[in-house]
XYZ file of C-alpha atoms in Angstrom:
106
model
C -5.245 5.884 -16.974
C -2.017 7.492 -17.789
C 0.998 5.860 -15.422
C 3.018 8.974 -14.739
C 0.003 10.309 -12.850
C -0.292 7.420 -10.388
C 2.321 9.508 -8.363
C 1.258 7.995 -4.496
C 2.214 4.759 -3.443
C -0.924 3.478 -0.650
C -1.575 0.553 0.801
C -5.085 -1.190 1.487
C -5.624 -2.886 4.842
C -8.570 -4.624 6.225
C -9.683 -5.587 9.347
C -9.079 -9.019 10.800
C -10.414 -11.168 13.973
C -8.477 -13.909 15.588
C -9.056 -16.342 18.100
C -6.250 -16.858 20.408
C -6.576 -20.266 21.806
C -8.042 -18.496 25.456
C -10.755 -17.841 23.451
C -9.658 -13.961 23.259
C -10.719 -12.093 20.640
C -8.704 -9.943 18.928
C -8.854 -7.428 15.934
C -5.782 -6.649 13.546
C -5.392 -4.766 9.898
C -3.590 -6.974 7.047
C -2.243 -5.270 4.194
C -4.185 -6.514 1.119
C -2.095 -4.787 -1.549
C 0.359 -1.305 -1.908
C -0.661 -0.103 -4.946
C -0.162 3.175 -6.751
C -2.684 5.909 -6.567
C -3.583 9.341 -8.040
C -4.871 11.945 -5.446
C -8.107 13.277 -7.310
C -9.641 15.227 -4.926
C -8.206 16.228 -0.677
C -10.884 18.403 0.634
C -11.325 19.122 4.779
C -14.668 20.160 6.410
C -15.334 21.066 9.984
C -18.882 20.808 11.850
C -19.978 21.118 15.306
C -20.927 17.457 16.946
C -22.587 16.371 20.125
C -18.635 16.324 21.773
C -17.631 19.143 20.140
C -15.974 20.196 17.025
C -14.875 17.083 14.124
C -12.825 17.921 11.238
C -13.653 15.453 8.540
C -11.184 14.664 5.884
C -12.155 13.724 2.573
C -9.693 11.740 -0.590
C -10.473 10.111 -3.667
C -8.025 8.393 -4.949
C -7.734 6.357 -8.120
C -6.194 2.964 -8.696
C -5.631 0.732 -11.428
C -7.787 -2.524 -11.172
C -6.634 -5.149 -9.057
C -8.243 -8.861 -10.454
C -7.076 -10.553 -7.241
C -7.941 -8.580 -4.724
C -11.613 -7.388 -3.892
C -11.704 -4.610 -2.057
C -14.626 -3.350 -0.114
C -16.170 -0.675 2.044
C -15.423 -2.400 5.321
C -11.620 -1.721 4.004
C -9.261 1.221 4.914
C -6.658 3.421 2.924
C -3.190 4.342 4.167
C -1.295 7.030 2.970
C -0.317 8.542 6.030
C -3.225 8.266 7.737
C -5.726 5.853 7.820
C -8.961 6.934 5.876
C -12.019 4.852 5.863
C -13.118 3.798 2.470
C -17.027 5.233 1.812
C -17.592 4.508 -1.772
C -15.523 1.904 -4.860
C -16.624 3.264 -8.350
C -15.799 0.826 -11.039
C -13.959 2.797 -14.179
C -14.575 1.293 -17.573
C -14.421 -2.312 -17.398
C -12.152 -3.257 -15.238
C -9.915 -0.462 -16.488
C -9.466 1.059 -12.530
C -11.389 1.743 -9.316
C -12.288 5.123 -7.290
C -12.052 5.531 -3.782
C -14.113 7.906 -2.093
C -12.350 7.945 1.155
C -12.989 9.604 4.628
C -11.437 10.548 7.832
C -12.885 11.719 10.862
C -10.545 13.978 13.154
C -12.020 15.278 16.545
């Protein structure tokens, strides 16, 4: 993984529940890490749905392995939008990660 082509800076967020002392629950995205990416593949599909028309948005980005941070499906890209991350594909050992990532516009 060559540096000069880790040319996006994104940052990985996942989603977190408190408990206010009411006993409200709330829901909040920490950043886990900024980190910087290369842009494999932006592709953009539309299809009809039950509500009409959805444009869904699709990345893969490519990051350099991150040994303290374990990042999963449940978490979510930024990089100016927030895409929802479908698919982590280890590359080599340890060497980097893939993210297959998705966003749904209606």
């Amino acid at each position: 993984m060559r540096a000069g082509k880790l040319d996006r800076t994104i940052t990985l967020q996942r989603a977190v529940e408190t408990v206010a002392p009411s006993g409200a629950v709330s829901s909040a995205w920490v950043t886990l890490a900024t980190v910087r990416a290369e842009l494999l593949q932006a592709s953009a599909d539309e299809a009809a749905t039950g509500y009409g028309e959805a444009e869904t948005v699709l990345r893969v980005y490519r990051i350099r392995w991150l040994p303290n941070v374990e990042i999963t499906a449940a978490d979510r890209v930024l990089d100016g939008a927030a895409y929802d991350i479908k698919d982590i594909v280890e590359i080599g050992r340890r060497r980097g990660l893939e993210l297959r990532c998705e966003r749904i516009r209606t």
